[in-house]
PDB file of C-alpha atoms in Angstrom:
ATOM      1  CA  MET T   1     -23.148 -21.713  -6.382  1.00  0.00           C
ATOM      2  CA  THR T   2     -19.351 -20.995  -6.216  1.00  0.00           C
ATOM      3  CA  GLU T   3     -17.365 -22.182  -4.063  1.00  0.00           C
ATOM      4  CA  PRO T   4     -15.675 -18.631  -2.305  1.00  0.00           C
ATOM      5  CA  ALA T   5     -11.745 -19.344  -2.734  1.00  0.00           C
ATOM      6  CA  ALA T   6      -9.525 -20.890   0.276  1.00  0.00           C
ATOM      7  CA  THR T   7      -7.607 -18.341   1.970  1.00  0.00           C
ATOM      8  CA  THR T   8      -3.865 -19.389   3.002  1.00  0.00           C
ATOM      9  CA  SER T   9      -1.976 -18.842   6.164  1.00  0.00           C
ATOM     10  CA  ARG T  10      -0.526 -15.797   4.567  1.00  0.00           C
ATOM     11  CA  ASP T  11      -3.800 -14.238   4.073  1.00  0.00           C
ATOM     12  CA  GLU T  12      -4.716 -14.888   7.341  1.00  0.00           C
ATOM     13  CA  ASP T  13      -1.644 -13.604   8.483  1.00  0.00           C
ATOM     14  CA  ALA T  14      -2.216  -9.856   6.703  1.00  0.00           C
ATOM     15  CA  PRO T  15      -4.121  -8.543   9.557  1.00  0.00           C
ATOM     16  CA  SER T  16      -1.766  -9.178  11.661  1.00  0.00           C
ATOM     17  CA  ILE T  17       1.022  -8.276   9.823  1.00  0.00           C
ATOM     18  CA  ALA T  18      -0.740  -4.548   8.811  1.00  0.00           C
ATOM     19  CA  ARG T  19      -1.402  -4.287  12.424  1.00  0.00           C
ATOM     20  CA  ARG T  20       2.206  -4.074  13.331  1.00  0.00           C
ATOM     21  CA  PHE T  21       3.330  -1.886  10.558  1.00  0.00           C
ATOM     22  CA  VAL T  22       0.503   0.516  11.542  1.00  0.00           C
ATOM     23  CA  ALA T  23       1.318  -0.107  15.442  1.00  0.00           C
ATOM     24  CA  ALA T  24       5.118   1.010  14.390  1.00  0.00           C
ATOM     25  CA  ARG T  25       4.111   3.907  12.626  1.00  0.00           C
ATOM     26  CA  GLN T  26       1.763   5.678  14.866  1.00  0.00           C
ATOM     27  CA  ALA T  27       4.290   5.058  17.725  1.00  0.00           C
ATOM     28  CA  PHE T  28       7.162   6.463  14.872  1.00  0.00           C
ATOM     29  CA  GLU T  29       8.950   3.831  15.417  1.00  0.00           C
ATOM     30  CA  ALA T  30      11.610   1.034  13.293  1.00  0.00           C
ATOM     31  CA  VAL T  31      10.216  -2.238  12.598  1.00  0.00           C
ATOM     32  CA  PRO T  32      13.358  -4.611  13.068  1.00  0.00           C
ATOM     33  CA  GLY T  33      12.659  -6.919  10.639  1.00  0.00           C
ATOM     34  CA  PHE T  34       9.354  -7.903   8.453  1.00  0.00           C
ATOM     35  CA  PRO T  35       6.947  -9.177  11.056  1.00  0.00           C
ATOM     36  CA  GLY T  36       5.491 -12.753   9.604  1.00  0.00           C
ATOM     37  CA  PRO T  37       6.455 -14.268   7.018  1.00  0.00           C
ATOM     38  CA  LEU T  38       7.574 -12.618   3.502  1.00  0.00           C
ATOM     39  CA  PRO T  39       5.204 -12.152   0.920  1.00  0.00           C
ATOM     40  CA  ARG T  40       6.027 -14.617  -1.910  1.00  0.00           C
ATOM     41  CA  SER T  41       4.306 -11.853  -4.432  1.00  0.00           C
ATOM     42  CA  LEU T  42       3.685  -8.475  -4.710  1.00  0.00           C
ATOM     43  CA  ALA T  43      -0.369  -8.993  -4.951  1.00  0.00           C
ATOM     44  CA  GLU T  44       0.370 -10.805  -1.409  1.00  0.00           C
ATOM     45  CA  GLY T  45       2.262  -7.478  -0.255  1.00  0.00           C
ATOM     46  CA  TYR T  46      -0.012  -5.281  -1.599  1.00  0.00           C
ATOM     47  CA  ARG T  47      -2.605  -7.559   0.504  1.00  0.00           C
ATOM     48  CA  ILE T  48      -0.989  -6.159   3.295  1.00  0.00           C
ATOM     49  CA  GLN T  49      -0.905  -3.099   2.229  1.00  0.00           C
ATOM     50  CA  GLU T  50      -4.514  -2.866   1.872  1.00  0.00           C
ATOM     51  CA  ALA T  51      -5.361  -4.012   5.302  1.00  0.00           C
ATOM     52  CA  ALA T  52      -2.868  -1.372   6.301  1.00  0.00           C
ATOM     53  CA  ILE T  53      -4.392   1.589   4.726  1.00  0.00           C
ATOM     54  CA  GLY T  54      -7.704   0.184   6.201  1.00  0.00           C
ATOM     55  CA  LEU T  55      -6.353   0.582   9.149  1.00  0.00           C
ATOM     56  CA  TRP T  56      -4.841   4.112   8.979  1.00  0.00           C
ATOM     57  CA  PRO T  57      -6.757   7.119  10.709  1.00  0.00           C
ATOM     58  CA  ASP T  58      -6.784   8.897   7.246  1.00  0.00           C
ATOM     59  CA  GLU T  59      -7.863   8.938   3.892  1.00  0.00           C
ATOM     60  CA  VAL T  60      -5.641   8.539   0.568  1.00  0.00           C
ATOM     61  CA  ALA T  61      -5.426  11.586  -1.251  1.00  0.00           C
ATOM     62  CA  GLY T  62      -2.402   9.961  -3.669  1.00  0.00           C
ATOM     63  CA  TRP T  63      -0.107   7.308  -5.092  1.00  0.00           C
ATOM     64  CA  LYS T  64       3.326   7.183  -5.028  1.00  0.00           C
ATOM     65  CA  ILE T  65       5.596   4.990  -6.754  1.00  0.00           C
ATOM     66  CA  GLY T  66       9.079   3.154  -5.559  1.00  0.00           C
ATOM     67  CA  LYS T  67      11.754   1.083  -7.424  1.00  0.00           C
ATOM     68  CA  VAL T  68      11.436  -2.799  -6.563  1.00  0.00           C
ATOM     69  CA  PRO T  69      15.369  -3.463  -5.702  1.00  0.00           C
ATOM     70  CA  VAL T  70      16.828  -5.277  -8.714  1.00  0.00           C
ATOM     71  CA  ASP T  71      18.431  -8.303  -6.992  1.00  0.00           C
ATOM     72  CA  VAL T  72      14.144  -8.966  -6.779  1.00  0.00           C
ATOM     73  CA  GLN T  73      12.667  -7.518  -9.831  1.00  0.00           C
ATOM     74  CA  ALA T  74      12.796 -10.917 -11.357  1.00  0.00           C
ATOM     75  CA  GLU T  75      10.962 -12.429  -8.480  1.00  0.00           C
ATOM     76  CA  VAL T  76       7.769 -10.445  -8.490  1.00  0.00           C
ATOM     77  CA  GLY T  77       7.693  -9.691 -11.877  1.00  0.00           C
ATOM     78  CA  GLU T  78       7.696  -5.741 -11.581  1.00  0.00           C
ATOM     79  CA  THR T  79       9.830  -2.911 -11.699  1.00  0.00           C
ATOM     80  CA  ARG T  80       7.943  -0.385  -9.786  1.00  0.00           C
ATOM     81  CA  LEU T  81       5.053  -0.575  -6.621  1.00  0.00           C
ATOM     82  CA  ALA T  82       2.846   1.647  -5.570  1.00  0.00           C
ATOM     83  CA  GLY T  83       2.207   3.308  -2.173  1.00  0.00           C
ATOM     84  CA  PRO T  84      -0.261   5.156  -0.021  1.00  0.00           C
ATOM     85  CA  ILE T  85       0.139   9.274   0.058  1.00  0.00           C
ATOM     86  CA  PHE T  86      -2.381  10.119   3.139  1.00  0.00           C
ATOM     87  CA  ARG T  87      -4.455  13.360   2.939  1.00  0.00           C
ATOM     88  CA  ALA T  88      -1.958  14.446   6.544  1.00  0.00           C
ATOM     89  CA  ASN T  89       0.571  14.549   4.289  1.00  0.00           C
ATOM     90  CA  VAL T  90       0.064  16.976   1.347  1.00  0.00           C
ATOM     91  CA  GLN T  91       0.909  20.136   1.097  1.00  0.00           C
ATOM     92  CA  THR T  92      -0.168  23.199  -0.800  1.00  0.00           C
ATOM     93  CA  PRO T  93       1.938  26.326  -0.979  1.00  0.00           C
ATOM     94  CA  PRO T  94       0.700  29.015   0.345  1.00  0.00           C
ATOM     95  CA  GLY T  95      -1.038  31.255  -2.092  1.00  0.00           C
ATOM     96  CA  GLY T  96      -2.525  28.420  -3.949  1.00  0.00           C
ATOM     97  CA  GLY T  97      -0.601  26.063  -6.237  1.00  0.00           C
ATOM     98  CA  ARG T  98      -0.440  22.433  -7.046  1.00  0.00           C
ATOM     99  CA  PRO T  99      -0.627  20.544  -3.512  1.00  0.00           C
ATOM    100  CA  LEU T 100       2.620  18.090  -3.066  1.00  0.00           C
ATOM    101  CA  PRO T 101       3.319  14.739  -1.556  1.00  0.00           C
ATOM    102  CA  ASN T 102       5.308  15.326   2.068  1.00  0.00           C
ATOM    103  CA  ASP T 103       6.806  11.996   1.474  1.00  0.00           C
ATOM    104  CA  PRO T 104       9.385  10.286  -0.526  1.00  0.00           C
ATOM    105  CA  GLY T 105       8.023   9.275  -3.600  1.00  0.00           C
ATOM    106  CA  ARG T 106       5.977  10.555  -6.783  1.00  0.00           C
ATOM    107  CA  LEU T 107       2.399  12.082  -6.346  1.00  0.00           C
ATOM    108  CA  LEU T 108       0.598   9.837  -9.258  1.00  0.00           C
ATOM    109  CA  GLY T 109      -2.961   9.764  -8.591  1.00  0.00           C
ATOM    110  CA  ARG T 110      -5.087  11.770  -6.884  1.00  0.00           C
ATOM    111  CA  GLY T 111      -8.424  10.730  -4.005  1.00  0.00           C
ATOM    112  CA  GLY T 112      -9.005   7.416  -2.182  1.00  0.00           C
ATOM    113  CA  ARG T 113     -10.450   4.552  -4.109  1.00  0.00           C
ATOM    114  CA  GLY T 114     -10.669   5.746  -7.593  1.00  0.00           C
ATOM    115  CA  GLY T 115      -7.084   7.383  -7.632  1.00  0.00           C
ATOM    116  CA  GLY T 116      -4.785   4.077  -7.621  1.00  0.00           C
ATOM    117  CA  PRO T 117      -2.256   3.846  -9.506  1.00  0.00           C
ATOM    118  CA  ARG T 118      -3.404   0.907 -11.890  1.00  0.00           C
ATOM    119  CA  GLY T 119      -6.716   2.507 -12.972  1.00  0.00           C
ATOM    120  CA  GLN T 120      -8.260   5.633 -12.515  1.00  0.00           C
ATOM    121  CA  GLY T 121     -12.064   5.550 -11.031  1.00  0.00           C
ATOM    122  CA  ARG T 122     -11.602   2.232  -9.646  1.00  0.00           C
ATOM    123  CA  THR T 123     -11.690   1.305  -6.340  1.00  0.00           C
ATOM    124  CA  ARG T 124      -8.132  -0.015  -4.792  1.00  0.00           C
ATOM    125  CA  ARG T 125      -9.720  -4.045  -5.483  1.00  0.00           C
ATOM    126  CA  GLN T 126     -10.744  -3.132  -8.821  1.00  0.00           C
ATOM    127  CA  ALA T 127      -7.065  -1.286  -9.574  1.00  0.00           C
ATOM    128  CA  GLY T 128      -5.407  -4.903  -8.569  1.00  0.00           C
ATOM    129  CA  LEU T 129      -4.483  -3.237  -4.961  1.00  0.00           C
ATOM    130  CA  ASP T 130      -5.748  -6.112  -3.340  1.00  0.00           C
ATOM    131  CA  ALA T 131      -4.690  -8.622  -5.233  1.00  0.00           C
ATOM    132  CA  GLY T 132      -1.814  -6.712  -6.532  1.00  0.00           C
TER     133      GLY T 132
END
């Protein structure tokens, strides 16, 4: 039998941090600073994002990509990061046409659990968004 992976205090902080971000977004308020220990990696940041997605009252319609600031790219080992575009933020032009996100960033993939930025047809966890 395999032992479950040990959780760190940072893993335990993810739901609390996510709740603070979601509450601020729902109240249309800025978060004055990061509400907890800063993630040490992109994987930790994505765990917080995954928790926040689970709390948000909408489904993911696609993904946007943003650039990691140059001064932290070496630290996180990435030049880009991904974030969700929720269905309520996608607009279809009058008369049909291609839906466009009403959200900064670029729409990479469509769909909820299958349309993640790191692997079409996989869950966010399988696509590495819960571990990355």
